[in-house]
Amino acid sequence: MDLGAHVELVACADLEDEAVRALAELLSTTSMFRSSGDPPISAPQLAVDERINPAWMRRTRALAWGGSGQLLGTSVVQLEDRADNRHVAGVEVDVAPGARRRGLGAHLLETILPVAVADGRRLCMGSAPEGEPGAAFAAAVGLEVGQREHRNRVPTADLPRDELLRWVAAAQHEAPGYELLSVDGPLPDHLLEPYAEAVAVMNDAPIDALDLEDVTFSADELRSAHEAIARRGTERWTVLALHRESGAIAGLTELFLPAHDRWLVEQGDTGVLAPHRGHGLGRWLKAVNALRLLDERPDVEVIQTWNASTNPHMLAINHAMGFRAVGVEALVQGDIEPLLERLGRLT
Ligand SMILES: CC(C)(COP(=O)(O)OP(=O)(O)OC[C@H]1O[C@@H](n2cnc3c(N)ncnc32)[C@H](O)[C@@H]1OP(=O)(O)O)[C@@H](O)C(=O)NCCC(=O)NCCS
């Protein structure tokens, strides 16, 4: 099939400035992590996000260029070299609105999947927004829904300052056995092992039908991840709840503040370890970071986060903070081999 496109494969770390600019323009229109009315993704932001990754993460892009040099579409495969989930390859496909329904999306997926096969991966996994072309495309190529996630946002202007202050005050009687520690940027070495153990709490979050193993990070992997974030110029605000008696990390939360597209802050992991639940630590942790944002970063307009639609506890806290769903994304998955056969028939 002649798609009128020239497709090249590039390691994201090696993306040229021109490709980054074209990609920023394309993804500003197509990215499923954006909402209509959002400012465009800036090239300087995308450049660091694409090129700088932890040492254990490899990302490769297919870029489909049209005859007059415009970027028609892209796909990406993400491979993580860590102990768990070595069967998985993350994938994304984006096609410019004017180039859709010509088979380019299917072709871009078919082009990128062999990178995952060559690395021994069995399963591919991606996201598709419900009720939009992405979900229809995913179903058409044979990917199945493993979980549904809400993409939630709160405008900082809607954060309930008084309620957040009450959550902080409540900790005095609800959580007297705990104290908070805020760390900006990469965690210091002595906290990496305890943090690696604590962040395993994220495995308690529901995964529904996703074909995933529990995720475990080594201290070295965390160090590399934190360094990559710092090299992007992204600020990372971590707040830890420490159990006074044992010194153990009882809970954690983190915000990521990008260097260039400063209006949008991403909420990272939030978790309270099972023995420490029921003391309002989740509310306390999140309130402290949100209040700091209000006080120190008036240029931030929105906080964005993702939550499984089957995670009522996290959703309850987020709802009370003013987060509202702006979209539902299906996490889709499928074995690569049958997928490639099917794509071969489609393209
Ligand atoms: C999803 C996306 C990549 C599809 O790109 P595309 O080039 O239009 O896809 P294709 O032409 O290869 O479509 C392959 C099949 O998917 C299905 N499909 C794709 N878009 C569809 C739509 N809007 N409605 C119904 N079915 C659709 C069709 O069965 C299509 O085959 P057909 O055209 O012969 O009927 C594109 O719409 C996009 O960039 N969306 C935003 C990003 C996104 O959501 N990505 C998630 C991908 S999992």
mmCIF file with all atom_site columns, C-alpha atoms in Angstrom, residues 10-206:
data_model
loop_
_atom_site.group_PDB
_atom_site.id
_atom_site.type_symbol
_atom_site.label_atom_id
_atom_site.label_alt_id
_atom_site.label_comp_id
_atom_site.label_asym_id
_atom_site.label_entity_id
_atom_site.label_seq_id
_atom_site.pdbx_PDB_ins_code
_atom_site.Cartn_x
_atom_site.Cartn_y
_atom_site.Cartn_z
_atom_site.occupancy
_atom_site.B_iso_or_equiv
_atom_site.pdbx_formal_charge
_atom_site.auth_seq_id
_atom_site.auth_comp_id
_atom_site.auth_asym_id
_atom_site.auth_atom_id
_atom_site.pdbx_PDB_model_num
ATOM 1   C CA . VAL A 1 10  ? 15.190  6.842   15.365 1.00 0.00 ? 10  VAL A CA 1
ATOM 2   C CA . ALA A 1 11  ? 16.341  6.321   18.952 1.00 0.00 ? 11  ALA A CA 1
ATOM 3   C CA . CYS A 1 12  ? 14.546  9.041   20.936 1.00 0.00 ? 12  CYS A CA 1
ATOM 4   C CA . ALA A 1 13  ? 17.875  9.997   22.521 1.00 0.00 ? 13  ALA A CA 1
ATOM 5   C CA . ASP A 1 14  ? 19.125  10.970  19.026 1.00 0.00 ? 14  ASP A CA 1
ATOM 6   C CA . LEU A 1 15  ? 16.127  12.977  17.781 1.00 0.00 ? 15  LEU A CA 1
ATOM 7   C CA . GLU A 1 16  ? 17.271  16.014  15.769 1.00 0.00 ? 16  GLU A CA 1
ATOM 8   C CA . ASP A 1 17  ? 15.936  19.489  16.579 1.00 0.00 ? 17  ASP A CA 1
ATOM 9   C CA . GLU A 1 18  ? 13.826  19.552  13.418 1.00 0.00 ? 18  GLU A CA 1
ATOM 10  C CA . ALA A 1 19  ? 12.177  16.237  14.320 1.00 0.00 ? 19  ALA A CA 1
ATOM 11  C CA . VAL A 1 20  ? 11.515  17.456  17.857 1.00 0.00 ? 20  VAL A CA 1
ATOM 12  C CA . ARG A 1 21  ? 9.848   20.622  16.531 1.00 0.00 ? 21  ARG A CA 1
ATOM 13  C CA . ALA A 1 22  ? 7.638   18.634  14.146 1.00 0.00 ? 22  ALA A CA 1
ATOM 14  C CA . LEU A 1 23  ? 6.837   16.121  16.866 1.00 0.00 ? 23  LEU A CA 1
ATOM 15  C CA . ALA A 1 24  ? 5.866   18.870  19.331 1.00 0.00 ? 24  ALA A CA 1
ATOM 16  C CA . GLU A 1 25  ? 3.463   20.265  16.749 1.00 0.00 ? 25  GLU A CA 1
ATOM 17  C CA . LEU A 1 26  ? 1.954   16.857  15.969 1.00 0.00 ? 26  LEU A CA 1
ATOM 18  C CA . LEU A 1 27  ? 1.594   15.697  19.585 1.00 0.00 ? 27  LEU A CA 1
ATOM 19  C CA . SER A 1 28  ? 0.062   19.053  20.601 1.00 0.00 ? 28  SER A CA 1
ATOM 20  C CA . THR A 1 29  ? -2.899  18.054  18.397 1.00 0.00 ? 29  THR A CA 1
ATOM 21  C CA . THR A 1 30  ? -2.997  14.295  18.876 1.00 0.00 ? 30  THR A CA 1
ATOM 22  C CA . SER A 1 31  ? -1.589  13.410  22.303 1.00 0.00 ? 31  SER A CA 1
ATOM 23  C CA . MET A 1 32  ? -4.125  11.569  24.389 1.00 0.00 ? 32  MET A CA 1
ATOM 24  C CA . PHE A 1 33  ? -2.564  13.055  27.524 1.00 0.00 ? 33  PHE A CA 1
ATOM 25  C CA . ARG A 1 34  ? -3.699  16.530  26.518 1.00 0.00 ? 34  ARG A CA 1
ATOM 26  C CA . SER A 1 35  ? -7.102  18.203  26.567 1.00 0.00 ? 35  SER A CA 1
ATOM 27  C CA . SER A 1 36  ? -8.587  20.527  23.969 1.00 0.00 ? 36  SER A CA 1
ATOM 28  C CA . GLY A 1 37  ? -7.711  24.114  24.834 1.00 0.00 ? 37  GLY A CA 1
ATOM 29  C CA . ASP A 1 38  ? -4.321  23.191  26.342 1.00 0.00 ? 38  ASP A CA 1
ATOM 30  C CA . PRO A 1 39  ? -1.359  25.338  25.268 1.00 0.00 ? 39  PRO A CA 1
ATOM 31  C CA . PRO A 1 40  ? 0.778   23.589  22.642 1.00 0.00 ? 40  PRO A CA 1
ATOM 32  C CA . ILE A 1 41  ? 3.605   21.328  23.826 1.00 0.00 ? 41  ILE A CA 1
ATOM 33  C CA . SER A 1 42  ? 6.785   23.398  23.500 1.00 0.00 ? 42  SER A CA 1
ATOM 34  C CA . ALA A 1 43  ? 9.767   22.066  21.550 1.00 0.00 ? 43  ALA A CA 1
ATOM 35  C CA . PRO A 1 44  ? 12.220  22.695  24.441 1.00 0.00 ? 44  PRO A CA 1
ATOM 36  C CA . GLN A 1 45  ? 9.980   20.647  26.796 1.00 0.00 ? 45  GLN A CA 1
ATOM 37  C CA . LEU A 1 46  ? 9.532   17.819  24.343 1.00 0.00 ? 46  LEU A CA 1
ATOM 38  C CA . ALA A 1 47  ? 13.264  17.806  23.541 1.00 0.00 ? 47  ALA A CA 1
ATOM 39  C CA . VAL A 1 48  ? 14.231  16.986  27.129 1.00 0.00 ? 48  VAL A CA 1
ATOM 40  C CA . ASP A 1 49  ? 11.328  14.602  27.696 1.00 0.00 ? 49  ASP A CA 1
ATOM 41  C CA . GLU A 1 50  ? 12.148  12.633  24.542 1.00 0.00 ? 50  GLU A CA 1
ATOM 42  C CA . ARG A 1 51  ? 15.935  12.637  24.722 1.00 0.00 ? 51  ARG A CA 1
ATOM 43  C CA . ILE A 1 52  ? 16.619  12.185  28.425 1.00 0.00 ? 52  ILE A CA 1
ATOM 44  C CA . ASN A 1 53  ? 15.562  8.928   30.041 1.00 0.00 ? 53  ASN A CA 1
ATOM 45  C CA . PRO A 1 54  ? 16.842  6.654   32.795 1.00 0.00 ? 54  PRO A CA 1
ATOM 46  C CA . ALA A 1 55  ? 19.716  4.355   31.782 1.00 0.00 ? 55  ALA A CA 1
ATOM 47  C CA . TRP A 1 56  ? 17.342  1.353   32.014 1.00 0.00 ? 56  TRP A CA 1
ATOM 48  C CA . MET A 1 57  ? 14.827  2.760   29.528 1.00 0.00 ? 57  MET A CA 1
ATOM 49  C CA . ARG A 1 58  ? 15.183  2.640   25.724 1.00 0.00 ? 58  ARG A CA 1
ATOM 50  C CA . ARG A 1 59  ? 12.706  4.421   23.481 1.00 0.00 ? 59  ARG A CA 1
ATOM 51  C CA . THR A 1 60  ? 12.638  4.177   19.677 1.00 0.00 ? 60  THR A CA 1
ATOM 52  C CA . ARG A 1 61  ? 10.379  6.198   17.385 1.00 0.00 ? 61  ARG A CA 1
ATOM 53  C CA . ALA A 1 62  ? 9.073   5.667   13.891 1.00 0.00 ? 62  ALA A CA 1
ATOM 54  C CA . LEU A 1 63  ? 8.540   9.001   12.118 1.00 0.00 ? 63  LEU A CA 1
ATOM 55  C CA . ALA A 1 64  ? 6.366   9.120   8.991  1.00 0.00 ? 64  ALA A CA 1
ATOM 56  C CA . TRP A 1 65  ? 7.294   12.120  6.810  1.00 0.00 ? 65  TRP A CA 1
ATOM 57  C CA . GLY A 1 66  ? 5.087   13.327  3.969  1.00 0.00 ? 66  GLY A CA 1
ATOM 58  C CA . GLY A 1 67  ? 6.369   14.414  0.535  1.00 0.00 ? 67  GLY A CA 1
ATOM 59  C CA . SER A 1 68  ? 6.765   18.066  1.496  1.00 0.00 ? 68  SER A CA 1
ATOM 60  C CA . GLY A 1 69  ? 8.550   17.313  4.752  1.00 0.00 ? 69  GLY A CA 1
ATOM 61  C CA . GLN A 1 70  ? 5.582   17.438  7.130  1.00 0.00 ? 70  GLN A CA 1
ATOM 62  C CA . LEU A 1 71  ? 5.334   14.880  9.940  1.00 0.00 ? 71  LEU A CA 1
ATOM 63  C CA . LEU A 1 72  ? 2.240   12.760  9.270  1.00 0.00 ? 72  LEU A CA 1
ATOM 64  C CA . GLY A 1 73  ? 2.484   10.385  12.182 1.00 0.00 ? 73  GLY A CA 1
ATOM 65  C CA . THR A 1 74  ? 4.664   8.629   14.706 1.00 0.00 ? 74  THR A CA 1
ATOM 66  C CA . SER A 1 75  ? 4.828   5.521   16.842 1.00 0.00 ? 75  SER A CA 1
ATOM 67  C CA . VAL A 1 76  ? 7.089   4.784   19.760 1.00 0.00 ? 76  VAL A CA 1
ATOM 68  C CA . VAL A 1 77  ? 8.184   1.664   21.586 1.00 0.00 ? 77  VAL A CA 1
ATOM 69  C CA . GLN A 1 78  ? 9.487   1.811   25.149 1.00 0.00 ? 78  GLN A CA 1
ATOM 70  C CA . LEU A 1 79  ? 11.601  -1.030  26.556 1.00 0.00 ? 79  LEU A CA 1
ATOM 71  C CA . GLU A 1 80  ? 12.608  -1.192  30.194 1.00 0.00 ? 80  GLU A CA 1
ATOM 72  C CA . ASP A 1 81  ? 15.681  -3.210  31.175 1.00 0.00 ? 81  ASP A CA 1
ATOM 73  C CA . ARG A 1 82  ? 14.725  -4.069  34.735 1.00 0.00 ? 82  ARG A CA 1
ATOM 74  C CA . ALA A 1 83  ? 14.107  -7.297  36.622 1.00 0.00 ? 83  ALA A CA 1
ATOM 75  C CA . ASP A 1 84  ? 10.319  -7.378  36.263 1.00 0.00 ? 84  ASP A CA 1
ATOM 76  C CA . ASN A 1 85  ? 7.943   -7.251  33.299 1.00 0.00 ? 85  ASN A CA 1
ATOM 77  C CA . ARG A 1 86  ? 10.541  -8.197  30.718 1.00 0.00 ? 86  ARG A CA 1
ATOM 78  C CA . HIS A 1 87  ? 7.704   -9.517  28.545 1.00 0.00 ? 87  HIS A CA 1
ATOM 79  C CA . VAL A 1 88  ? 6.247   -6.017  28.062 1.00 0.00 ? 88  VAL A CA 1
ATOM 80  C CA . ALA A 1 89  ? 6.838   -3.295  25.466 1.00 0.00 ? 89  ALA A CA 1
ATOM 81  C CA . GLY A 1 90  ? 5.052   0.036   25.824 1.00 0.00 ? 90  GLY A CA 1
ATOM 82  C CA . VAL A 1 91  ? 3.703   1.489   22.553 1.00 0.00 ? 91  VAL A CA 1
ATOM 83  C CA . GLU A 1 92  ? 1.996   4.675   21.369 1.00 0.00 ? 92  GLU A CA 1
ATOM 84  C CA . VAL A 1 93  ? 0.748   5.688   17.926 1.00 0.00 ? 93  VAL A CA 1
ATOM 85  C CA . ASP A 1 94  ? -0.223  9.198   16.783 1.00 0.00 ? 94  ASP A CA 1
ATOM 86  C CA . VAL A 1 95  ? -1.386  10.228  13.317 1.00 0.00 ? 95  VAL A CA 1
ATOM 87  C CA . ALA A 1 96  ? -2.095  13.816  12.209 1.00 0.00 ? 96  ALA A CA 1
ATOM 88  C CA . PRO A 1 97  ? -5.846  14.388  11.788 1.00 0.00 ? 97  PRO A CA 1
ATOM 89  C CA . GLY A 1 98  ? -5.448  15.074  8.053  1.00 0.00 ? 98  GLY A CA 1
ATOM 90  C CA . ALA A 1 99  ? -3.631  11.755  7.470  1.00 0.00 ? 99  ALA A CA 1
ATOM 91  C CA . ARG A 1 100 ? -6.041  9.395   9.238  1.00 0.00 ? 100 ARG A CA 1
ATOM 92  C CA . ARG A 1 101 ? -8.025  6.401   7.972  1.00 0.00 ? 101 ARG A CA 1
ATOM 93  C CA . ARG A 1 102 ? -5.453  5.621   5.302  1.00 0.00 ? 102 ARG A CA 1
ATOM 94  C CA . GLY A 1 103 ? -3.778  2.801   7.182  1.00 0.00 ? 103 GLY A CA 1
ATOM 95  C CA . LEU A 1 104 ? -0.893  4.917   8.468  1.00 0.00 ? 104 LEU A CA 1
ATOM 96  C CA . GLY A 1 105 ? -1.593  4.178   12.149 1.00 0.00 ? 105 GLY A CA 1
ATOM 97  C CA . ALA A 1 106 ? -1.595  0.437   11.479 1.00 0.00 ? 106 ALA A CA 1
ATOM 98  C CA . HIS A 1 107 ? 1.574   0.757   9.386  1.00 0.00 ? 107 HIS A CA 1
ATOM 99  C CA . LEU A 1 108 ? 3.368   2.720   12.121 1.00 0.00 ? 108 LEU A CA 1
ATOM 100 C CA . LEU A 1 109 ? 2.457   0.079   14.687 1.00 0.00 ? 109 LEU A CA 1
ATOM 101 C CA . GLU A 1 110 ? 3.576   -2.702  12.357 1.00 0.00 ? 110 GLU A CA 1
ATOM 102 C CA . THR A 1 111 ? 6.872   -0.854  11.789 1.00 0.00 ? 111 THR A CA 1
ATOM 103 C CA . ILE A 1 112 ? 7.700   -0.330  15.454 1.00 0.00 ? 112 ILE A CA 1
ATOM 104 C CA . LEU A 1 113 ? 6.707   -3.727  16.916 1.00 0.00 ? 113 LEU A CA 1
ATOM 105 C CA . PRO A 1 114 ? 9.691   -5.657  15.456 1.00 0.00 ? 114 PRO A CA 1
ATOM 106 C CA . VAL A 1 115 ? 11.956  -3.533  17.699 1.00 0.00 ? 115 VAL A CA 1
ATOM 107 C CA . ALA A 1 116 ? 10.148  -5.118  20.659 1.00 0.00 ? 116 ALA A CA 1
ATOM 108 C CA . VAL A 1 117 ? 10.252  -8.614  19.136 1.00 0.00 ? 117 VAL A CA 1
ATOM 109 C CA . ALA A 1 118 ? 14.011  -8.308  18.529 1.00 0.00 ? 118 ALA A CA 1
ATOM 110 C CA . ASP A 1 119 ? 14.351  -7.569  22.245 1.00 0.00 ? 119 ASP A CA 1
ATOM 111 C CA . GLY A 1 120 ? 12.392  -10.695 23.200 1.00 0.00 ? 120 GLY A CA 1
ATOM 112 C CA . ARG A 1 121 ? 9.186   -8.943  24.274 1.00 0.00 ? 121 ARG A CA 1
ATOM 113 C CA . ARG A 1 122 ? 5.913   -10.872 24.022 1.00 0.00 ? 122 ARG A CA 1
ATOM 114 C CA . LEU A 1 123 ? 3.242   -8.314  24.916 1.00 0.00 ? 123 LEU A CA 1
ATOM 115 C CA . CYS A 1 124 ? 2.600   -4.745  23.887 1.00 0.00 ? 124 CYS A CA 1
ATOM 116 C CA . MET A 1 125 ? 0.689   -2.273  25.991 1.00 0.00 ? 125 MET A CA 1
ATOM 117 C CA . GLY A 1 126 ? -0.606  1.217   25.344 1.00 0.00 ? 126 GLY A CA 1
ATOM 118 C CA . SER A 1 127 ? -3.356  3.701   26.142 1.00 0.00 ? 127 SER A CA 1
ATOM 119 C CA . ALA A 1 128 ? -6.374  4.624   24.076 1.00 0.00 ? 128 ALA A CA 1
ATOM 120 C CA . PRO A 1 129 ? -8.877  7.347   24.946 1.00 0.00 ? 129 PRO A CA 1
ATOM 121 C CA . GLU A 1 130 ? -12.414 6.006   25.247 1.00 0.00 ? 130 GLU A CA 1
ATOM 122 C CA . GLY A 1 131 ? -14.972 7.357   22.818 1.00 0.00 ? 131 GLY A CA 1
ATOM 123 C CA . GLU A 1 132 ? -12.246 8.671   20.481 1.00 0.00 ? 132 GLU A CA 1
ATOM 124 C CA . PRO A 1 133 ? -10.557 7.250   17.375 1.00 0.00 ? 133 PRO A CA 1
ATOM 125 C CA . GLY A 1 134 ? -7.769  5.717   19.498 1.00 0.00 ? 134 GLY A CA 1
ATOM 126 C CA . ALA A 1 135 ? -10.134 3.225   21.148 1.00 0.00 ? 135 ALA A CA 1
ATOM 127 C CA . ALA A 1 136 ? -11.671 2.213   17.793 1.00 0.00 ? 136 ALA A CA 1
ATOM 128 C CA . PHE A 1 137 ? -8.194  1.807   16.316 1.00 0.00 ? 137 PHE A CA 1
ATOM 129 C CA . ALA A 1 138 ? -7.006  -0.304  19.266 1.00 0.00 ? 138 ALA A CA 1
ATOM 130 C CA . ALA A 1 139 ? -10.032 -2.586  18.967 1.00 0.00 ? 139 ALA A CA 1
ATOM 131 C CA . ALA A 1 140 ? -9.636  -2.839  15.179 1.00 0.00 ? 140 ALA A CA 1
ATOM 132 C CA . VAL A 1 141 ? -6.009  -3.973  15.396 1.00 0.00 ? 141 VAL A CA 1
ATOM 133 C CA . GLY A 1 142 ? -6.877  -6.542  18.093 1.00 0.00 ? 142 GLY A CA 1
ATOM 134 C CA . LEU A 1 143 ? -5.741  -4.932  21.348 1.00 0.00 ? 143 LEU A CA 1
ATOM 135 C CA . GLU A 1 144 ? -7.850  -5.702  24.407 1.00 0.00 ? 144 GLU A CA 1
ATOM 136 C CA . VAL A 1 145 ? -8.764  -3.469  27.332 1.00 0.00 ? 145 VAL A CA 1
ATOM 137 C CA . GLY A 1 146 ? -6.939  -4.530  30.529 1.00 0.00 ? 146 GLY A CA 1
ATOM 138 C CA . GLN A 1 147 ? -7.938  -1.611  32.734 1.00 0.00 ? 147 GLN A CA 1
ATOM 139 C CA . ARG A 1 148 ? -9.682  1.726   32.615 1.00 0.00 ? 148 ARG A CA 1
ATOM 140 C CA . GLU A 1 149 ? -8.035  4.802   34.077 1.00 0.00 ? 149 GLU A CA 1
ATOM 141 C CA . HIS A 1 150 ? -9.404  8.245   34.781 1.00 0.00 ? 150 HIS A CA 1
ATOM 142 C CA . ARG A 1 151 ? -7.249  11.149  33.716 1.00 0.00 ? 151 ARG A CA 1
ATOM 143 C CA . ASN A 1 152 ? -8.007  13.655  36.439 1.00 0.00 ? 152 ASN A CA 1
ATOM 144 C CA . ARG A 1 153 ? -7.186  17.329  36.650 1.00 0.00 ? 153 ARG A CA 1
ATOM 145 C CA . VAL A 1 154 ? -7.650  20.140  39.119 1.00 0.00 ? 154 VAL A CA 1
ATOM 146 C CA . PRO A 1 155 ? -7.098  23.794  38.212 1.00 0.00 ? 155 PRO A CA 1
ATOM 147 C CA . THR A 1 156 ? -4.895  25.155  41.006 1.00 0.00 ? 156 THR A CA 1
ATOM 148 C CA . ALA A 1 157 ? -7.439  27.998  41.378 1.00 0.00 ? 157 ALA A CA 1
ATOM 149 C CA . ASP A 1 158 ? -9.954  25.338  42.504 1.00 0.00 ? 158 ASP A CA 1
ATOM 150 C CA . LEU A 1 159 ? -7.737  23.731  45.156 1.00 0.00 ? 159 LEU A CA 1
ATOM 151 C CA . PRO A 1 160 ? -9.612  24.036  48.475 1.00 0.00 ? 160 PRO A CA 1
ATOM 152 C CA . ARG A 1 161 ? -6.948  25.812  50.549 1.00 0.00 ? 161 ARG A CA 1
ATOM 153 C CA . ASP A 1 162 ? -8.970  25.807  53.800 1.00 0.00 ? 162 ASP A CA 1
ATOM 154 C CA . GLU A 1 163 ? -9.797  22.122  53.504 1.00 0.00 ? 163 GLU A CA 1
ATOM 155 C CA . LEU A 1 164 ? -6.133  21.319  52.801 1.00 0.00 ? 164 LEU A CA 1
ATOM 156 C CA . LEU A 1 165 ? -5.097  23.320  55.877 1.00 0.00 ? 165 LEU A CA 1
ATOM 157 C CA . ARG A 1 166 ? -7.618  21.296  57.924 1.00 0.00 ? 166 ARG A CA 1
ATOM 158 C CA . TRP A 1 167 ? -6.036  18.035  56.667 1.00 0.00 ? 167 TRP A CA 1
ATOM 159 C CA . VAL A 1 168 ? -2.621  19.255  57.794 1.00 0.00 ? 168 VAL A CA 1
ATOM 160 C CA . ALA A 1 169 ? -3.986  20.328  61.192 1.00 0.00 ? 169 ALA A CA 1
ATOM 161 C CA . ALA A 1 170 ? -5.827  17.002  61.646 1.00 0.00 ? 170 ALA A CA 1
ATOM 162 C CA . ALA A 1 171 ? -2.506  15.151  61.495 1.00 0.00 ? 171 ALA A CA 1
ATOM 163 C CA . GLN A 1 172 ? -1.689  16.433  65.006 1.00 0.00 ? 172 GLN A CA 1
ATOM 164 C CA . HIS A 1 173 ? -4.286  14.148  66.560 1.00 0.00 ? 173 HIS A CA 1
ATOM 165 C CA . GLU A 1 174 ? -4.764  11.562  63.776 1.00 0.00 ? 174 GLU A CA 1
ATOM 166 C CA . ALA A 1 175 ? -1.093  10.823  63.117 1.00 0.00 ? 175 ALA A CA 1
ATOM 167 C CA . PRO A 1 176 ? 0.985   11.849  66.164 1.00 0.00 ? 176 PRO A CA 1
ATOM 168 C CA . GLY A 1 177 ? 3.378   8.937   65.553 1.00 0.00 ? 177 GLY A CA 1
ATOM 169 C CA . TYR A 1 178 ? 4.481   10.327  62.172 1.00 0.00 ? 178 TYR A CA 1
ATOM 170 C CA . GLU A 1 179 ? 6.455   13.228  60.754 1.00 0.00 ? 179 GLU A CA 1
ATOM 171 C CA . LEU A 1 180 ? 6.889   14.482  57.192 1.00 0.00 ? 180 LEU A CA 1
ATOM 172 C CA . LEU A 1 181 ? 10.124  14.964  55.276 1.00 0.00 ? 181 LEU A CA 1
ATOM 173 C CA . SER A 1 182 ? 10.179  16.991  52.046 1.00 0.00 ? 182 SER A CA 1
ATOM 174 C CA . VAL A 1 183 ? 12.961  16.293  49.560 1.00 0.00 ? 183 VAL A CA 1
ATOM 175 C CA . ASP A 1 184 ? 13.491  18.299  46.383 1.00 0.00 ? 184 ASP A CA 1
ATOM 176 C CA . GLY A 1 185 ? 15.220  16.668  43.430 1.00 0.00 ? 185 GLY A CA 1
ATOM 177 C CA . PRO A 1 186 ? 16.977  13.276  43.464 1.00 0.00 ? 186 PRO A CA 1
ATOM 178 C CA . LEU A 1 187 ? 16.689  11.431  46.773 1.00 0.00 ? 187 LEU A CA 1
ATOM 179 C CA . PRO A 1 188 ? 19.930  11.268  48.747 1.00 0.00 ? 188 PRO A CA 1
ATOM 180 C CA . ASP A 1 189 ? 21.702  7.893   48.641 1.00 0.00 ? 189 ASP A CA 1
ATOM 181 C CA . HIS A 1 190 ? 20.719  6.830   52.178 1.00 0.00 ? 190 HIS A CA 1
ATOM 182 C CA . LEU A 1 191 ? 17.017  7.114   51.292 1.00 0.00 ? 191 LEU A CA 1
ATOM 183 C CA . LEU A 1 192 ? 17.167  5.126   48.036 1.00 0.00 ? 192 LEU A CA 1
ATOM 184 C CA . GLU A 1 193 ? 16.921  1.601   49.529 1.00 0.00 ? 193 GLU A CA 1
ATOM 185 C CA . PRO A 1 194 ? 14.124  2.510   51.978 1.00 0.00 ? 194 PRO A CA 1
ATOM 186 C CA . TYR A 1 195 ? 12.305  4.360   49.210 1.00 0.00 ? 195 TYR A CA 1
ATOM 187 C CA . ALA A 1 196 ? 12.681  1.411   46.808 1.00 0.00 ? 196 ALA A CA 1
ATOM 188 C CA . GLU A 1 197 ? 11.030  -0.804  49.432 1.00 0.00 ? 197 GLU A CA 1
ATOM 189 C CA . ALA A 1 198 ? 8.314   1.727   50.214 1.00 0.00 ? 198 ALA A CA 1
ATOM 190 C CA . VAL A 1 199 ? 7.379   2.535   46.622 1.00 0.00 ? 199 VAL A CA 1
ATOM 191 C CA . ALA A 1 200 ? 6.542   -1.145  46.125 1.00 0.00 ? 200 ALA A CA 1
ATOM 192 C CA . VAL A 1 201 ? 3.273   -0.077  47.806 1.00 0.00 ? 201 VAL A CA 1
ATOM 193 C CA . MET A 1 202 ? 2.201   0.995   44.318 1.00 0.00 ? 202 MET A CA 1
ATOM 194 C CA . ASN A 1 203 ? 1.769   -2.732  43.603 1.00 0.00 ? 203 ASN A CA 1
ATOM 195 C CA . ASP A 1 204 ? -1.271  -2.570  45.914 1.00 0.00 ? 204 ASP A CA 1
ATOM 196 C CA . ALA A 1 205 ? -3.042  -0.379  43.357 1.00 0.00 ? 205 ALA A CA 1
ATOM 197 C CA . PRO A 1 206 ? -5.487  -2.429  41.276 1.00 0.00 ? 206 PRO A CA 1
#
